[in-house]
């Protein structure tokens, strides 16, 4: 994923609530939203970006086109939200060590990217984003930036355990968050989507070891012992 504008660690946006109400009017139906987003990903995988229309999605989801347009005024917004909803399922838990936290998140991310539906949707979206600056901006705002909270929480857990030192300043912290996120996302995406290689537990462990060894202020003595 492309690097993004840096933000203070405590202001990284969280994923949007799928059941939120947009503006005034009738409350949105979470069930209808899920059906629409699922139908969008299915149609995108089958038809590609150029073949996908709002009419295709409405028919697959069993809703009127007017309902669809009330929720998403354009195809760009609809497709980005359909892909973003997949990544909103990723979570980071405090598992007792930074190694365990990273390995768990990388495993979740790899499992998500291994799904044919996710691969088709992402590749189509990113390809179109290279030709459309506004779409690329929406990808950053809706998919890339919200997922940085995983890095923010992981770092906070590690700092509380003493595995990482405190932030020296906000600018440096933001740079490190960007680099860590881009390293994890870029590496896993390249391995699965470009190289077509599997992401095994052994690979995740070795990747995590390399990542941990490069982190400024990381205390290996406090980290979970290497099992290999």
Coordinates of N, CA, C and O in Angstrom, one line a residue, residues 81-195:
X81 N -15.7 1.0 0.1 CA -16.3 0.6 1.4 C -16.5 -0.9 1.4 O -16.4 -1.5 2.5
X82 N -16.8 -1.5 0.3 CA -16.9 -3.0 0.2 C -15.6 -3.7 0.6 O -15.6 -4.7 1.3
X83 N -14.5 -3.1 0.1 CA -13.2 -3.7 0.4 C -12.8 -3.3 1.8 O -12.3 -4.2 2.6
X84 N -13.1 -2.1 2.2 CA -12.7 -1.7 3.6 C -13.4 -2.5 4.6 O -12.8 -2.8 5.7
X85 N -14.6 -2.9 4.4 CA -15.4 -3.7 5.4 C -14.7 -5.0 5.7 O -14.8 -5.6 6.8
X86 N -13.9 -5.6 4.7 CA -13.1 -6.8 5.0 C -12.0 -6.5 6.0 O -11.8 -7.3 7.0
X87 N -11.3 -5.4 5.9 CA -10.2 -5.1 6.7 C -10.7 -4.6 8.1 O -9.9 -4.6 9.1
X88 N -11.9 -4.1 8.2 CA -12.4 -3.7 9.5 C -12.5 -4.9 10.5 O -12.7 -4.7 11.7
X89 N -12.4 -6.1 10.0 CA -12.5 -7.3 10.9 C -11.2 -7.6 11.6 O -11.1 -8.4 12.5
X90 N -10.1 -6.9 11.1 CA -8.8 -7.2 11.7 C -8.7 -6.6 13.1 O -9.1 -5.4 13.3
X91 N -8.1 -7.3 14.1 CA -8.0 -6.8 15.4 C -6.6 -7.1 16.0 O -5.9 -8.1 15.5
X92 N -6.2 -6.4 16.9 CA -4.9 -6.7 17.6 C -5.2 -6.8 19.1 O -5.9 -6.0 19.7
X93 N -4.8 -7.9 19.7 CA -5.0 -8.2 21.1 C -3.7 -8.2 21.8 O -2.6 -8.4 21.3
X94 N -3.8 -7.9 23.1 CA -2.6 -7.9 24.0 C -2.4 -9.4 24.4 O -3.0 -9.9 25.3
X95 N -1.5 -10.0 23.7 CA -1.2 -11.5 23.9 C 0.0 -11.7 24.8 O 0.4 -12.9 24.9
X96 N 0.5 -10.7 25.4 CA 1.6 -10.8 26.3 C 3.0 -10.5 25.8 O 3.9 -10.4 26.6
X97 N 3.2 -10.4 24.5 CA 4.5 -10.0 23.9 C 4.2 -9.3 22.6 O 3.2 -9.6 21.9
X98 N 5.2 -8.5 22.2 CA 5.0 -7.9 20.9 C 5.1 -8.9 19.8 O 4.4 -8.8 18.7
X99 N 6.0 -9.9 19.9 CA 6.1 -10.9 18.9 C 4.7 -11.6 18.7 O 4.3 -11.8 17.6
X100 N 4.1 -12.0 19.8 CA 2.8 -12.7 19.7 C 1.8 -11.8 19.0 O 1.0 -12.3 18.2
X101 N 1.8 -10.5 19.4 CA 0.8 -9.6 18.8 C 1.0 -9.5 17.3 O 0.0 -9.5 16.6
X102 N 2.2 -9.3 16.9 CA 2.5 -9.1 15.5 C 2.2 -10.4 14.7 O 1.6 -10.3 13.6
X103 N 2.6 -11.5 15.2 CA 2.3 -12.8 14.5 C 0.8 -13.0 14.4 O 0.4 -13.5 13.3
X104 N 0.1 -12.7 15.4 CA -1.4 -12.9 15.3 C -2.0 -12.0 14.2 O -2.8 -12.4 13.4
X105 N -1.6 -10.7 14.2 CA -2.2 -9.8 13.2 C -1.7 -10.2 11.8 O -2.5 -10.1 10.8
X106 N -0.5 -10.5 11.6 CA 0.0 -10.9 10.3 C -0.7 -12.2 9.8 O -1.1 -12.3 8.6
X107 N -1.0 -13.1 10.7 CA -1.8 -14.3 10.4 C -3.2 -14.0 9.9 O -3.7 -14.5 9.0
X108 N -3.8 -13.1 10.7 CA -5.2 -12.6 10.3 C -5.2 -12.0 8.9 O -6.0 -12.3 8.0
X109 N -4.2 -11.1 8.7 CA -4.1 -10.4 7.4 C -3.8 -11.3 6.3 O -4.4 -11.2 5.2
X110 N -2.9 -12.3 6.5 CA -2.6 -13.3 5.4 C -3.8 -14.1 5.1 O -4.1 -14.4 3.9
X111 N -4.6 -14.6 6.1 CA -5.8 -15.4 5.9 C -6.8 -14.6 5.1 O -7.5 -15.1 4.2
X112 N -6.9 -13.3 5.4 CA -7.9 -12.4 4.6 C -7.4 -12.3 3.2 O -8.3 -12.4 2.3
X113 N -6.2 -12.0 3.0 CA -5.7 -11.9 1.6 C -5.6 -13.1 0.8 O -5.6 -13.1 -0.4
X114 N -5.6 -14.3 1.5 CA -5.6 -15.6 0.8 C -7.0 -15.9 0.1 O -7.1 -16.8 -0.7
X115 N -8.0 -15.2 0.5 CA -9.4 -15.4 0.0 C -9.5 -14.9 -1.4 O -9.1 -13.8 -1.7
X116 N -9.9 -15.7 -2.4 CA -10.0 -15.3 -3.8 C -10.8 -14.0 -3.9 O -10.5 -13.1 -4.7
X117 N -11.9 -13.9 -3.2 CA -12.7 -12.7 -3.2 C -11.9 -11.4 -2.9 O -12.0 -10.4 -3.5
X118 N -11.1 -11.5 -1.8 CA -10.3 -10.4 -1.4 C -9.3 -10.0 -2.4 O -9.1 -8.9 -2.7
X119 N -8.6 -11.0 -3.0 CA -7.6 -10.8 -3.9 C -8.1 -10.1 -5.2 O -7.6 -9.1 -5.7
X120 N -9.2 -10.6 -5.7 CA -9.8 -10.0 -6.9 C -10.3 -8.6 -6.6 O -10.0 -7.7 -7.5
X121 N -10.9 -8.3 -5.5 CA -11.4 -7.0 -5.2 C -10.2 -6.0 -5.0 O -10.2 -4.9 -5.6
X122 N -9.2 -6.4 -4.3 CA -8.0 -5.5 -4.1 C -7.3 -5.2 -5.3 O -7.0 -4.1 -5.6
X123 N -7.0 -6.2 -6.1 CA -6.3 -6.0 -7.4 C -7.0 -5.1 -8.3 O -6.4 -4.2 -8.9
X124 N -8.3 -5.3 -8.4 CA -9.1 -4.4 -9.3 C -9.1 -3.0 -8.7 O -9.0 -2.0 -9.5
X125 N -9.3 -2.8 -7.4 CA -9.4 -1.5 -6.8 C -8.0 -0.8 -6.9 O -8.0 0.4 -7.3
X126 N -6.9 -1.5 -6.7 CA -5.6 -0.8 -6.7 C -5.3 -0.4 -8.2 O -4.6 0.6 -8.4
X127 N -5.6 -1.3 -9.1 CA -5.3 -1.0 -10.5 C -6.1 0.3 -10.9 O -5.5 1.1 -11.6
X128 N -7.3 0.4 -10.6 CA -8.1 1.5 -10.9 C -7.6 2.8 -10.2 O -7.6 3.9 -10.8
X129 N -7.1 2.6 -9.0 CA -6.6 3.7 -8.2 C -5.4 4.3 -8.8 O -5.1 5.5 -8.6
X130 N -4.6 3.6 -9.6 CA -3.4 4.2 -10.2 C -3.8 5.2 -11.3 O -3.0 6.0 -11.7
X131 N -5.0 5.1 -11.8 CA -5.5 6.0 -12.9 C -6.4 7.1 -12.3 O -6.8 8.0 -13.1
X132 N -6.8 7.0 -11.1 CA -7.8 7.9 -10.6 C -7.3 8.5 -9.2 O -7.4 7.8 -8.2
X133 N -6.8 9.7 -9.2 CA -6.2 10.2 -7.9 C -7.3 10.4 -6.8 O -7.0 10.1 -5.6
X134 N -8.5 10.7 -7.2 CA -9.5 10.8 -6.1 C -9.8 9.4 -5.5 O -10.1 9.3 -4.3
X135 N -9.9 8.4 -6.4 CA -10.1 7.1 -5.8 C -8.9 6.6 -4.9 O -9.1 6.0 -3.9
X136 N -7.7 7.0 -5.4 CA -6.5 6.6 -4.5 C -6.6 7.3 -3.2 O -6.3 6.7 -2.2
X137 N -7.1 8.6 -3.2 CA -7.2 9.3 -1.9 C -8.2 8.6 -1.0 O -8.1 8.5 0.2
X138 N -9.4 8.2 -1.6 CA -10.4 7.5 -0.8 C -9.9 6.1 -0.3 O -10.2 5.8 0.8
X139 N -9.0 5.4 -1.1 CA -8.4 4.2 -0.6 C -7.6 4.5 0.6 O -7.6 3.7 1.6
X140 N -6.8 5.5 0.6 CA -6.0 5.9 1.7 C -6.8 6.2 3.0 O -6.6 5.7 4.1
X141 N -7.9 7.0 2.7 CA -8.7 7.5 3.9 C -9.5 6.4 4.5 O -9.7 6.4 5.7
X142 N -10.0 5.5 3.7 CA -11.0 4.5 4.1 C -10.4 3.1 4.4 O -10.9 2.4 5.3
X143 N -9.3 2.8 3.8 CA -8.7 1.5 4.0 C -7.3 1.5 4.7 O -7.1 0.8 5.7
X144 N -6.5 2.4 4.1 CA -5.1 2.4 4.7 C -5.0 3.0 6.1 O -4.6 2.4 7.0
X145 N -5.4 4.3 6.1 CA -5.3 5.0 7.4 C -6.0 4.4 8.6 O -5.4 4.3 9.7
X146 N -7.2 3.9 8.4 CA -7.9 3.3 9.6 C -7.2 2.1 10.2 O -7.2 1.9 11.4
X147 N -6.5 1.3 9.3 CA -5.8 0.1 9.8 C -4.6 0.4 10.6 O -4.0 -0.5 11.2
X148 N -4.1 1.7 10.5 CA -2.9 2.0 11.3 C -3.2 1.9 12.8 O -2.2 1.9 13.6
X149 N -4.4 1.9 13.2 CA -4.7 1.8 14.6 C -4.2 0.4 15.2 O -3.9 0.3 16.3
X150 N -4.0 -0.6 14.3 CA -3.4 -1.8 14.7 C -2.0 -1.6 15.2 O -1.6 -2.2 16.2
X151 N -1.2 -0.8 14.4 CA 0.1 -0.5 14.8 C 0.2 0.3 16.1 O 1.0 0.1 17.0
X152 N -0.7 1.3 16.1 CA -0.8 2.2 17.3 C -1.0 1.4 18.6 O -0.3 1.5 19.6
X153 N -2.0 0.5 18.5 CA -2.3 -0.4 19.7 C -1.2 -1.3 20.0 O -0.9 -1.5 21.2
X154 N -0.6 -1.9 19.0 CA 0.5 -2.9 19.2 C 1.7 -2.2 19.9 O 2.3 -2.8 20.8
X155 N 2.0 -1.0 19.5 CA 3.1 -0.3 20.0 C 2.8 0.1 21.5 O 3.6 0.1 22.4
X156 N 1.5 0.5 21.7 CA 1.1 0.9 23.1 C 1.2 -0.2 24.0 O 1.7 -0.1 25.2
X157 N 0.8 -1.4 23.6 CA 0.9 -2.6 24.4 C 2.4 -2.9 24.8 O 2.7 -3.2 25.9
X158 N 3.2 -2.8 23.7 CA 4.6 -3.1 23.9 C 5.3 -2.1 24.8 O 6.2 -2.5 25.7
X159 N 4.9 -0.8 24.7 CA 5.5 0.2 25.6 C 5.1 0.0 27.0 O 5.8 0.1 27.9
X160 N 3.8 -0.4 27.2 CA 3.3 -0.7 28.6 C 4.0 -1.9 29.2 O 4.2 -1.9 30.4
X161 N 4.4 -2.8 28.4 CA 5.2 -4.0 28.9 C 6.7 -3.7 29.1 O 7.4 -4.6 29.6
X162 N 7.2 -2.6 28.5 CA 8.6 -2.3 28.6 C 9.4 -2.9 27.4 O 10.6 -2.8 27.4
X163 N 8.7 -3.4 26.4 CA 9.4 -4.0 25.3 C 9.9 -2.9 24.3 O 10.9 -3.0 23.6
X164 N 9.2 -1.8 24.3 CA 9.6 -0.6 23.5 C 9.7 0.6 24.4 O 8.9 0.7 25.4
X165 N 10.6 1.5 24.1 CA 10.8 2.7 24.9 C 9.7 3.7 24.5 O 8.9 3.5 23.6
X166 N 9.5 4.7 25.4 CA 8.5 5.7 25.1 C 8.8 6.5 23.8 O 9.9 6.6 23.4
X167 N 7.7 7.1 23.3 CA 7.9 7.9 22.1 C 8.7 9.2 22.5 O 8.5 9.8 23.5
X168 N 9.7 9.5 21.6 CA 10.5 10.7 21.9 C 9.8 11.9 21.4 O 9.9 13.0 22.1
X169 N 9.1 11.9 20.4 CA 8.3 13.0 19.9 C 7.2 12.5 18.9 O 7.4 11.4 18.4
X170 N 6.2 13.3 18.7 CA 5.1 12.8 17.8 C 5.5 12.6 16.4 O 5.0 11.6 15.8
X171 N 6.4 13.5 15.9 CA 6.8 13.3 14.5 C 7.5 12.0 14.2 O 7.2 11.3 13.3
X172 N 8.4 11.6 15.1 CA 9.1 10.4 15.0 C 8.2 9.2 15.2 O 8.3 8.2 14.4
X173 N 7.3 9.3 16.1 CA 6.3 8.2 16.3 C 5.4 8.0 15.1 O 5.2 6.8 14.7
X174 N 5.0 9.1 14.5 CA 4.2 9.0 13.2 C 5.0 8.3 12.1 O 4.4 7.5 11.4
X175 N 6.2 8.7 12.0 CA 7.1 8.1 10.9 C 7.2 6.6 11.2 O 7.2 5.8 10.2
X176 N 7.5 6.2 12.4 CA 7.7 4.8 12.7 C 6.4 4.0 12.5 O 6.4 2.9 12.0
X177 N 5.2 4.6 12.8 CA 3.9 3.9 12.6 C 3.7 3.7 11.1 O 3.3 2.6 10.7
X178 N 4.0 4.7 10.3 CA 3.9 4.6 8.8 C 4.8 3.5 8.3 O 4.4 2.6 7.5
X179 N 6.1 3.5 8.7 CA 7.0 2.5 8.2 C 6.6 1.1 8.6 O 6.7 0.2 7.8
X180 N 6.3 0.9 9.9 CA 5.9 -0.4 10.3 C 4.7 -0.9 9.6 O 4.6 -2.1 9.1
X181 N 3.7 -0.1 9.4 CA 2.5 -0.5 8.7 C 2.8 -0.8 7.3 O 2.3 -1.9 6.8
X182 N 3.5 0.0 6.6 CA 3.9 -0.2 5.2 C 4.7 -1.5 5.0 O 4.5 -2.2 4.0
X183 N 5.6 -1.7 6.0 CA 6.4 -2.9 5.9 C 5.6 -4.2 6.0 O 5.7 -5.1 5.2
X184 N 4.7 -4.2 7.0 CA 3.8 -5.4 7.2 C 2.9 -5.6 6.0 O 2.8 -6.7 5.4
X185 N 2.1 -4.5 5.7 CA 1.1 -4.6 4.6 C 1.8 -4.9 3.3 O 1.3 -5.8 2.6
X186 N 2.8 -4.2 3.0 CA 3.5 -4.4 1.7 C 4.1 -5.7 1.5 O 4.0 -6.4 0.5
X187 N 4.7 -6.2 2.6 CA 5.4 -7.5 2.5 C 4.4 -8.7 2.3 O 4.6 -9.5 1.5
X188 N 3.4 -8.7 3.1 CA 2.4 -9.7 3.0 C 1.6 -9.7 1.7 O 1.4 -10.7 1.1
X189 N 1.2 -8.5 1.3 CA 0.5 -8.3 0.0 C 1.4 -8.8 -1.1 O 0.9 -9.5 -2.1
X190 N 2.7 -8.4 -1.1 CA 3.6 -8.8 -2.2 C 3.7 -10.3 -2.3 O 3.7 -10.9 -3.3
X191 N 3.9 -10.9 -1.1 CA 4.1 -12.4 -1.1 C 2.9 -13.1 -1.6 O 3.0 -14.1 -2.4
X192 N 1.7 -12.7 -1.2 CA 0.5 -13.4 -1.6 C -0.1 -13.0 -3.0 O -0.5 -13.9 -3.8
X193 N -0.1 -11.7 -3.2 CA -0.7 -11.2 -4.5 C 0.2 -11.1 -5.7 O -0.2 -11.2 -6.8
X194 N 1.5 -10.9 -5.4 CA 2.5 -10.8 -6.5 C 3.3 -12.1 -6.7 O 3.3 -12.7 -7.8
X195 N 3.9 -12.5 -5.7 CA 4.8 -13.7 -5.8 C 3.9 -15.0 -5.8 O 4.3 -16.0 -6.3

